[in-house]
Structures are given as structure tokens and as C-alpha cells.
CSV table of C-alpha atoms in Angstrom, one decimal:
chain,number,residue,atom,x,y,z
Q,150,PHE,CA,121.4,82.2,88.3
Q,151,PHE,CA,123.5,79.3,89.5
Q,152,PHE,CA,120.3,77.0,88.6
Q,153,PHE,CA,120.2,78.4,84.7
Q,154,PHE,CA,124.2,78.0,84.4
Q,155,PHE,CA,124.6,74.5,85.7
Q,156,GLN,CA,121.2,73.5,84.0
Q,157,ALA,CA,122.7,74.9,80.8
Q,158,GLU,CA,126.0,73.4,81.3
Q,159,ASP,CA,124.7,69.8,81.9
Q,160,GLY,CA,122.1,70.0,79.0
Q,161,ILE,CA,124.8,70.7,76.3
Q,162,ARG,CA,127.2,67.7,77.6
Q,163,ASP,CA,124.0,65.4,77.5
Q,164,VAL,CA,123.9,66.3,73.9
Q,165,GLU,CA,127.8,65.6,73.6
Q,166,ARG,CA,127.2,62.1,74.6
Q,167,SER,CA,123.8,61.2,72.9
Q,168,ARG,CA,124.6,62.6,69.5
Q,169,GLY,CA,128.6,61.7,69.5
Q,170,LEU,CA,129.0,65.4,67.7
Q,171,GLY,CA,131.7,66.6,70.2
Q,172,ASP,CA,133.2,69.0,68.5
Q,173,VAL,CA,130.4,71.2,67.4
Q,174,TYR,CA,128.5,71.2,70.6
Q,175,LYS,CA,131.9,71.7,72.2
Q,176,ARG,CA,132.0,74.9,70.5
Q,177,GLN,CA,128.6,75.9,71.7
Q,178,GLU,CA,129.5,75.2,75.1
Q,179,GLU,CA,132.3,77.4,75.2
Q,180,THR,CA,130.7,80.2,73.6
Q,181,LEU,CA,128.1,79.9,76.1
Q,182,LEU,CA,130.6,79.8,79.2
Q,183,LYS,CA,133.0,82.5,77.9
Q,184,SER,CA,130.2,84.9,77.2
Q,185,GLU,CA,130.2,88.1,79.1
Q,186,ASN,CA,126.0,87.8,79.8
Q,187,PHE,CA,125.4,84.2,78.7
Q,188,LEU,CA,122.0,84.8,81.1
Q,189,ALA,CA,121.1,86.3,77.4
Q,190,SER,CA,121.8,82.9,75.6
Q,191,GLU,CA,119.0,80.3,75.3
Q,192,PRO,CA,119.9,76.5,75.1
Q,193,HIS,CA,116.8,74.7,75.3
Q,194,VAL,CA,116.9,71.3,77.1
Q,195,SER,CA,113.8,69.3,76.2
Q,196,PRO,CA,112.0,68.5,80.0
Q,197,GLU,CA,111.7,64.4,79.3
Q,198,ASP,CA,110.9,62.4,82.6
Q,199,ASP,CA,114.0,60.9,83.6
Q,200,SER,CA,112.1,57.5,84.1
Q,201,SER,CA,111.4,57.6,80.2
Q,202,ASP,CA,113.5,54.8,78.1
Q,203,GLU,CA,113.9,57.2,75.2
Q,204,LYS,CA,114.4,60.4,75.2
Q,205,GLU,CA,114.3,63.2,72.5
Q,206,ILE,CA,117.2,64.4,71.4
Q,207,PRO,CA,118.0,68.1,73.2
Q,208,GLN,CA,118.4,71.1,70.8
Q,209,VAL,CA,120.7,73.9,71.3
Q,210,LYS,CA,120.0,77.1,69.8
Q,211,PRO,CA,123.0,79.4,68.9
Q,212,VAL,CA,124.2,81.6,71.9
Q,213,THR,CA,122.4,85.1,71.4
Q,214,GLN,CA,125.6,87.5,71.6
Q,215,PRO,CA,124.8,90.8,73.7
Q,216,ILE,CA,125.3,94.4,72.3
Q,217,LYS,CA,128.2,95.8,73.5
Q,218,SER,CA,129.6,98.8,73.9
Q,219,PRO,CA,132.6,100.2,71.5
Q,220,HIS,CA,134.2,101.1,74.8
Q,221,SER,CA,133.9,98.2,76.3
Q,222,PRO,CA,136.8,96.3,77.9
Q,223,LYS,CA,138.9,94.3,76.0
Q,224,PRO,CA,140.1,90.5,77.2
Q,225,LYS,CA,142.3,90.6,80.5
Q,226,GLU,CA,145.7,90.5,78.5
Q,227,LEU,CA,144.4,93.0,76.0
Q,228,ARG,CA,143.0,95.5,78.9
Q,229,LYS,CA,145.9,97.7,79.3
Q,230,LYS,CA,145.8,99.0,75.5
Q,231,GLY,CA,142.2,98.8,74.8
Q,232,PRO,CA,139.9,102.1,75.4
Q,233,LYS,CA,138.5,103.1,78.4
Q,234,LEU,CA,134.9,103.5,79.1
Q,235,LEU,CA,133.4,107.1,78.6
Q,236,LEU,CA,131.9,108.8,81.2
Q,237,CYS,CA,129.6,111.6,80.2
Q,238,VAL,CA,129.6,114.9,82.8
Q,239,ALA,CA,128.3,117.7,80.9
Q,240,ASN,CA,125.3,118.0,83.2
Q,241,THR,CA,126.9,117.5,86.9
Q,242,LYS,CA,128.4,120.1,88.8
Q,243,TYR,CA,129.8,118.0,91.7
Q,244,GLU,CA,133.7,117.5,91.0
Q,245,VAL,CA,133.6,114.3,93.3
Q,246,VAL,CA,131.6,112.5,90.6
Q,247,LYS,CA,134.5,113.2,88.1
Q,248,TYR,CA,137.4,112.4,90.7
Q,249,VAL,CA,136.0,109.0,91.5
Q,250,GLY,CA,135.5,108.4,88.1
Q,251,ARG,CA,138.7,109.4,86.3
Q,252,LYS,CA,140.9,108.6,89.2
Q,253,LEU,CA,139.2,105.3,91.0
Q,254,PHE,CA,137.5,103.6,88.1
Q,255,LYS,CA,140.0,105.2,85.5
Q,256,PHE,CA,137.2,106.5,83.0
Q,257,GLN,CA,137.5,108.6,80.3
Q,258,LEU,CA,135.3,111.7,80.6
Q,259,THR,CA,133.7,113.8,78.3
Q,260,LYS,CA,131.0,117.3,78.4
Q,261,ASP,CA,129.9,116.0,75.1
Q,262,GLU,CA,126.5,115.3,75.2
Q,263,GLU,CA,126.5,114.0,71.6
Q,264,ALA,CA,129.4,111.9,71.9
Q,265,ASP,CA,129.0,108.1,72.5
Q,266,TRP,CA,129.3,107.7,75.9
Q,267,ASP,CA,129.0,104.6,78.1
Q,268,LEU,CA,128.2,106.1,81.3
Q,269,CYS,CA,126.3,109.2,81.9
Q,270,TRP,CA,126.0,111.1,85.6
Q,271,GLN,CA,123.8,114.2,85.9
Q,272,ASP,CA,122.5,116.1,88.4
Q,273,ASN,CA,118.7,116.6,87.1
Q,274,SER,CA,116.2,113.9,86.1
Q,275,VAL,CA,116.3,112.0,82.5
Q,276,LYS,CA,114.3,113.5,79.5
Q,277,PRO,CA,112.3,111.1,77.2
Q,278,LEU,CA,114.1,111.8,74.1
Q,279,GLN,CA,117.4,111.2,76.1
Q,280,LEU,CA,116.0,107.7,76.7
Q,281,ALA,CA,114.7,107.0,73.3
Q,282,ARG,CA,118.4,108.2,72.2
Q,283,MET,CA,119.7,105.4,74.4
Q,284,ARG,CA,121.9,102.3,73.1
Q,285,PRO,CA,120.9,99.1,75.5
Q,286,TYR,CA,124.5,99.4,76.3
Q,287,LYS,CA,124.4,102.8,77.9
Q,288,LYS,CA,124.2,103.6,81.6
Q,289,VAL,CA,122.5,106.6,83.5
Q,290,ASN,CA,122.1,107.2,87.0
Q,291,HIS,CA,118.6,108.1,86.8
Q,292,PHE,CA,115.5,106.2,86.2
Q,293,PRO,CA,112.4,107.3,84.5
Q,294,GLY,CA,110.0,108.7,86.7
Q,295,MET,CA,112.1,109.6,90.0
Q,296,TYR,CA,110.2,112.2,90.6
Q,297,ASN,CA,107.7,110.7,92.4
Q,298,LEU,CA,110.2,109.9,95.1
Q,299,SER,CA,112.1,112.9,94.7
Q,300,ARG,CA,109.5,115.7,94.3
Q,301,LYS,CA,107.7,116.3,98.0
Q,302,ASP,CA,104.1,116.9,96.3
Q,303,TYR,CA,104.3,113.7,94.3
Q,304,LEU,CA,105.7,111.7,97.0
Q,305,ALA,CA,102.8,113.0,99.5
Q,306,LYS,CA,100.2,112.1,96.9
Q,307,ASN,CA,101.5,108.5,96.4
Q,308,LEU,CA,101.7,107.9,100.0
Q,309,MET,CA,98.3,109.4,101.0
Q,310,LEU,CA,96.8,106.9,97.6
Q,311,MET,CA,98.7,104.2,99.5
Q,312,ARG,CA,97.2,104.8,102.9
Q,313,LYS,CA,93.6,104.9,101.8
Q,314,ALA,CA,94.5,101.4,100.1
Q,315,LEU,CA,96.7,100.1,102.9
Q,316,PRO,CA,95.8,102.1,106.0
Q,317,GLU,CA,97.0,99.7,108.4
Q,318,GLU,CA,100.6,99.9,106.4
Q,319,TYR,CA,101.2,103.4,105.6
Q,320,GLU,CA,100.4,105.1,109.1
Q,321,PHE,CA,104.2,105.8,109.4
Q,322,PHE,CA,104.3,109.5,108.3
Q,323,PRO,CA,101.6,112.2,109.4
Q,324,ARG,CA,98.4,113.4,107.3
Q,325,THR,CA,99.9,115.4,104.4
Q,326,TRP,CA,98.2,118.1,102.4
Q,327,VAL,CA,99.4,118.9,98.6
Q,328,LEU,CA,98.5,122.7,98.0
Q,329,PRO,CA,97.3,124.6,96.5
Q,330,ALA,CA,94.7,121.5,95.2
Q,331,GLU,CA,94.1,120.4,98.8
Q,332,CYS,CA,94.1,124.0,100.0
Q,333,LYS,CA,90.6,124.5,101.3
Q,334,ASP,CA,90.4,121.3,103.1
Q,335,PHE,CA,94.0,122.0,104.9
Q,336,ILE,CA,92.6,125.5,106.1
Q,337,LYS,CA,89.9,124.2,108.1
Q,338,GLN,CA,92.4,122.1,110.2
Q,339,PHE,CA,93.5,125.2,111.8
Q,340,ASP,CA,92.3,125.1,115.5
Q,341,GLY,CA,94.8,128.2,116.6
Q,342,GLU,CA,96.2,125.4,118.9
Q,343,SER,CA,98.1,122.9,116.6
Q,344,THR,CA,100.8,123.7,115.1
Q,345,PHE,CA,101.5,122.9,110.9
Q,346,ILE,CA,104.9,122.8,108.8
Q,347,LEU,CA,104.6,123.7,105.1
Q,348,LYS,CA,107.5,122.8,102.6
Q,349,PRO,CA,108.1,123.9,99.0
Q,350,ASP,CA,107.4,121.1,96.5
Q,351,ALA,CA,110.7,121.3,94.3
Q,352,SER,CA,113.1,122.7,96.8
Q,353,CYS,CA,115.9,121.3,99.2
Q,354,GLN,CA,118.3,122.5,102.1
Q,355,GLY,CA,115.7,123.7,104.1
Q,356,ARG,CA,114.7,126.7,102.0
Q,357,GLY,CA,111.3,128.0,102.0
Q,358,ILE,CA,109.9,125.7,105.1
Q,359,PHE,CA,108.1,127.7,107.8
Q,360,LEU,CA,106.1,126.9,110.7
Q,361,THR,CA,102.6,128.3,111.5
Q,362,ARG,CA,99.7,128.3,113.4
Q,363,ARG,CA,97.5,130.8,111.6
Q,364,ALA,CA,95.3,129.9,108.4
Q,365,GLU,CA,95.7,133.3,106.8
Q,366,ASP,CA,99.7,132.5,106.7
Q,367,VAL,CA,98.6,129.8,104.1
Q,368,LYS,CA,98.3,131.9,100.5
Q,369,PRO,CA,96.0,130.0,98.1
Q,370,ASP,CA,98.9,130.1,95.5
Q,371,LEU,CA,101.4,128.4,97.3
Q,372,ASN,CA,103.0,125.6,95.7
Q,373,CYS,CA,104.0,123.5,98.8
Q,374,ILE,CA,102.9,120.3,100.7
Q,375,GLY,CA,101.2,120.7,104.5
Q,376,GLN,CA,102.1,118.7,107.3
Q,377,LYS,CA,100.5,118.3,111.1
Q,378,TYR,CA,104.2,119.1,113.0
Q,379,LEU,CA,105.2,116.4,115.7
Q,380,SER,CA,105.7,118.1,118.3
Q,381,GLU,CA,107.2,115.5,120.6
Q,382,PRO,CA,110.1,114.6,118.9
Q,383,TYR,CA,113.0,111.6,120.2
Q,384,LEU,CA,115.6,114.3,121.6
Q,385,ILE,CA,119.5,113.7,122.0
Q,386,ASP,CA,121.3,116.2,124.1
Q,387,GLY,CA,118.1,118.1,124.4
Q,388,LEU,CA,118.3,118.6,120.7
Q,389,LYS,CA,116.2,117.4,117.4
Q,390,PHE,CA,118.2,115.4,114.8
Q,391,ASP,CA,117.2,113.5,111.7
Q,392,MET,CA,118.9,110.6,109.8
Q,393,ARG,CA,120.4,110.7,106.4
Q,394,LEU,CA,120.2,107.3,104.9
Q,395,TYR,CA,121.8,106.4,101.6
Q,396,VAL,CA,119.3,103.8,99.4
Q,397,LEU,CA,120.2,102.6,96.1
Q,398,LEU,CA,117.7,101.7,93.9
Q,399,PHE,CA,119.6,99.5,91.9
Q,400,GLY,CA,116.5,97.9,89.6
Q,401,CYS,CA,113.2,98.3,89.0
Q,402,ASN,CA,112.3,94.9,87.4
Q,403,PRO,CA,112.8,93.0,89.7
Q,404,LEU,CA,112.6,95.9,92.6
Q,405,ARG,CA,116.2,95.5,94.1
Q,406,ILE,CA,117.1,97.7,97.2
Q,407,PHE,CA,120.1,98.4,98.8
Q,408,ILE,CA,120.7,100.5,102.2
Q,409,TYR,CA,124.4,101.5,102.8
Q,410,ASN,CA,125.3,100.7,106.9
Q,411,GLU,CA,126.2,104.0,107.6
Q,412,GLY,CA,125.1,107.4,107.6
Q,413,LEU,CA,124.7,110.7,108.8
Q,414,VAL,CA,122.8,112.1,112.2
Q,415,ARG,CA,122.1,115.8,111.6
Q,416,PHE,CA,121.4,117.9,114.8
Q,417,ALA,CA,119.4,121.5,115.2
Q,418,THR,CA,121.5,124.0,117.1
Q,419,GLU,CA,119.1,125.6,119.4
Q,420,PRO,CA,117.4,123.3,122.6
Q,421,TYR,CA,113.9,122.0,121.7
Q,422,LYS,CA,111.3,123.8,123.3
Q,423,LYS,CA,107.4,122.7,122.3
Q,424,PRO,CA,106.3,124.8,119.2
Q,425,SER,CA,104.7,128.2,120.4
Q,426,GLN,CA,103.6,131.4,118.4
Q,427,LYS,CA,107.1,132.7,119.9
Q,428,ASN,CA,109.7,130.1,118.7
Q,429,LEU,CA,108.0,129.1,115.6
Q,430,SER,CA,110.2,131.1,113.6
Q,431,LYS,CA,113.2,129.7,115.3
Q,432,LEU,CA,114.3,127.5,112.3
Q,433,VAL,CA,117.5,126.7,114.6
Q,434,MET,CA,115.4,124.6,116.7
Q,435,HIS,CA,112.8,123.4,114.7
Q,436,LEU,CA,114.5,122.4,112.0
Q,437,THR,CA,117.7,119.6,111.2
Q,438,ASN,CA,118.7,120.5,107.8
Q,439,TYR,CA,122.5,121.3,107.8
Q,440,ALA,CA,122.5,124.1,105.1
Q,441,ILE,CA,120.4,126.0,107.9
Q,442,ASN,CA,122.3,125.0,111.2
Q,443,LYS,CA,125.8,125.5,110.0
Q,444,HIS,CA,125.5,129.2,110.0
Q,445,SER,CA,124.3,129.4,113.6
Q,446,ASP,CA,127.0,130.0,116.3
Q,447,LYS,CA,126.3,127.0,118.2
Q,448,PHE,CA,127.3,124.5,115.4
Q,449,ILE,CA,130.2,122.5,116.3
Q,450,PHE,CA,132.2,121.2,113.5
Q,451,ASN,CA,133.7,117.4,114.1
Q,452,ASN,CA,136.9,117.6,112.8
Q,453,ASP,CA,138.2,114.2,114.7
Q,454,LYS,CA,137.2,111.0,112.7
Q,455,ASN,CA,137.6,109.2,115.3
Q,456,LYS,CA,135.0,110.8,117.4
Q,457,GLN,CA,131.8,110.4,115.7
Q,458,ASP,CA,129.6,111.1,118.7
Q,459,CYS,CA,130.4,114.8,119.2
Q,460,GLY,CA,129.3,117.7,116.9
Q,461,HIS,CA,126.2,118.7,115.3
Q,462,LYS,CA,126.9,116.3,112.5
Q,463,ARG,CA,127.5,112.7,113.7
Q,464,SER,CA,127.7,109.1,112.4
Q,465,LEU,CA,124.7,106.8,112.1
Q,466,THR,CA,126.3,103.9,113.7
Q,467,SER,CA,127.0,106.4,117.0
Q,468,LEU,CA,123.4,106.8,116.7
Q,469,TRP,CA,123.1,103.0,117.0
Q,470,GLN,CA,125.2,102.7,119.9
Q,471,TYR,CA,123.1,105.9,121.9
Q,472,ILE,CA,120.0,104.2,121.5
Q,473,ASP,CA,121.3,100.4,122.7
Q,474,ARG,CA,123.0,102.1,125.6
Q,475,CYS,CA,120.1,104.5,126.7
Q,476,GLU,CA,116.6,102.2,125.6
Q,477,GLY,CA,118.4,98.8,125.9
Q,478,GLU,CA,120.5,96.2,124.0
Q,479,GLY,CA,118.6,95.3,120.6
Q,480,SER,CA,116.8,98.4,120.4
Q,481,ALA,CA,118.9,99.7,117.5
Q,482,ALA,CA,118.6,96.5,115.1
Q,483,LYS,CA,114.5,96.7,115.7
Q,484,ILE,CA,114.3,100.3,114.7
Q,485,ARG,CA,116.9,99.3,111.5
Q,486,GLN,CA,114.2,96.7,110.7
Q,487,GLN,CA,111.4,99.1,110.9
Q,488,ILE,CA,113.3,101.9,108.8
Q,489,GLU,CA,114.1,99.1,106.2
Q,490,SER,CA,110.3,98.6,106.0
Q,491,LEU,CA,109.4,102.1,105.6
Q,492,VAL,CA,111.8,102.6,103.1
Q,493,ILE,CA,110.4,99.9,100.8
Q,494,LYS,CA,106.6,100.7,101.4
Q,495,THR,CA,108.0,104.2,100.3
Q,496,ILE,CA,109.8,103.0,97.1
Q,497,CYS,CA,106.6,101.1,96.2
Q,498,THR,CA,104.5,103.9,96.3
Q,499,ALA,CA,105.8,105.1,92.8
Q,500,GLN,CA,106.1,101.4,91.3
Q,501,PRO,CA,103.5,100.8,88.5
Q,502,VAL,CA,100.1,99.1,89.2
């Protein structure tokens, strides 16, 4: 970024000195440097060797102006009177999105999908027709093909394909079967002692998840994924837990990923015991979903923001502190590095080859 900027600036000034057309190129320079998107401009400087006695006179192409939204903010002195960016909230049920857009970012909100909006926040995936109709300045909070990551069946399929190609790099998840396509092979894995967990392929909040040791529980028309259950998890206070991380996929080309420093740690509410035929139905022991455990009589809500290491929903920072305290200083940092690597590898499964 900075390399391009300084190269363009120096090239224009060289033209000024060599041709003596200061006024003309000064206007080109000012236009370039004031442009909101000067990376889109293409000033061409001849790459002649500095040691040469005679240099070809560089040519400067006209600056290409970016396509702007009709609601784009005006210069600072006029911004107070200018129109606000238009945020479409027709397809979101979350009031926090509307609140942040209206109160924090001062956007104008609309529920009209046909309006000439600048930003669109919606809960579901983007349809191809919607993408085709979008102007270049419009932004939406979904990437095409996000289902490759958000749906369990597509994610499982992509992960297994990568495991076949790079087995050493993709050993961080249990063997997974996509049902009903792989139902026959999955049923062969049952030996009466191993425990398997089945999850609906396009659901959330723990709905429809169950554990089983019996092949007859696997219906041939069941749309779900099956995995071998990890029966020896790391426990805190005798409870299973999981980590809720917040990952921002900022761009696909080039691939840009950000991970928020803070997160949530969600706990089961029943002390963990190894799976047996008697306790397979105790979801509050085996599952950590908040939507399931919040209905338990043992669930502890933490209402004190200064105490992040108690209750059944804790901060990610408190987990790192616990691990460093119990496993040795620096252990949490190693785990964070491993998690970052897993995030990158997981997202790469959805990248087109």
C-alpha cells in the first residue's frame, strides 16, 4: 500500500521536473492524492534503469474515479448536512443490528429491499439474483458460498476431502460421516462399545442432537452428520465446556481473517461422566450449548461483570488464565496459536482450488 503511494507520488514529480508542465501534472497529482480510492488509479511510470543517461519521459494516465454511492459521505465541512448511508434491515430479526446502525454509526435504516441501500445486514445467505443486482458500492454481510462453512454437512465434506489430500494437516477433528449418503459405512462402525454423536446438518442451538451406541437408532433417511464421540474431554470443575470464538472473514481475495481477542466459554451443567447406556440421554452433561443448559436448575447466571471466571458462561480471558495457572505459564499462548492455525485451515477448505 505505502509502496504504491510513494512510487506514484515520486513519478508524478519526476514528470513535472522533466517536462516543465507543472500546472498540468500538479492537477493530476492533487486529484490522485485526494481520491478516496487512489489504489484504483493507474499512473504509469516507465521502469527505466537509473544508471541510463537518457530516460523515456513517463506518461501519466488519467485517474480513474471510483463508483460512489449516492449516499456517500461528503467532505468533512459538508458532512453534517449530507445524506446518511442507508442500511437495509428488512431481513434481520436482531434489534442490536438496528441499534448499532442507528445509534453508533448514524446510518439511516430502511426495510425496503428495493431501496438504493448502501449496506445490507441479513440473517440468511445471499441469493445469486441479489448479488447480480448489487451495484459495486453496495456491501452485504455474507459471502457467496458461505454454506460451505456454516452448514455442518458441507463443512464435514470439505474437511474430509482436505484430510485425504493433506492427512497430517487435517487430523484435528474426529472422523465424520455425512448421512444418509454414507449411512452404510457409518453403521459398520458400531461395535456396541463406541459412542457416536449425531447432529442435524442444518440446525443450531443443540436441536436434534443425540448420542447413541446402537446402529438401529440411525435411520436411513436421517439428514445429519455422525461423529465418533470424544469421551475424554478436558474438564474444568468437573464440567465439559466449549469455546465460542468470533472470527471475521474480511475478504476472500486475498484471504484476510481476524480473530477477536475475547470470547465465551460455555459449560455443561451436569458433572461429566464417561458415556454409558444409562447417561447418553443426559444432554446437560454431554452438550455445552447455552440454549440447552440455561433451562437446567443448576445453571448459574453470572451478573457481575467484574467476575468473569464463575457461572456456566465465562470469558475466554478467564479460561486462558486458568490454563496458565494449572498447566504452566505459556500454555495458553501455545493453544491460541494452534487455534489460529485450525481456523485458517478450516476456512481454506471452502476456498476454490
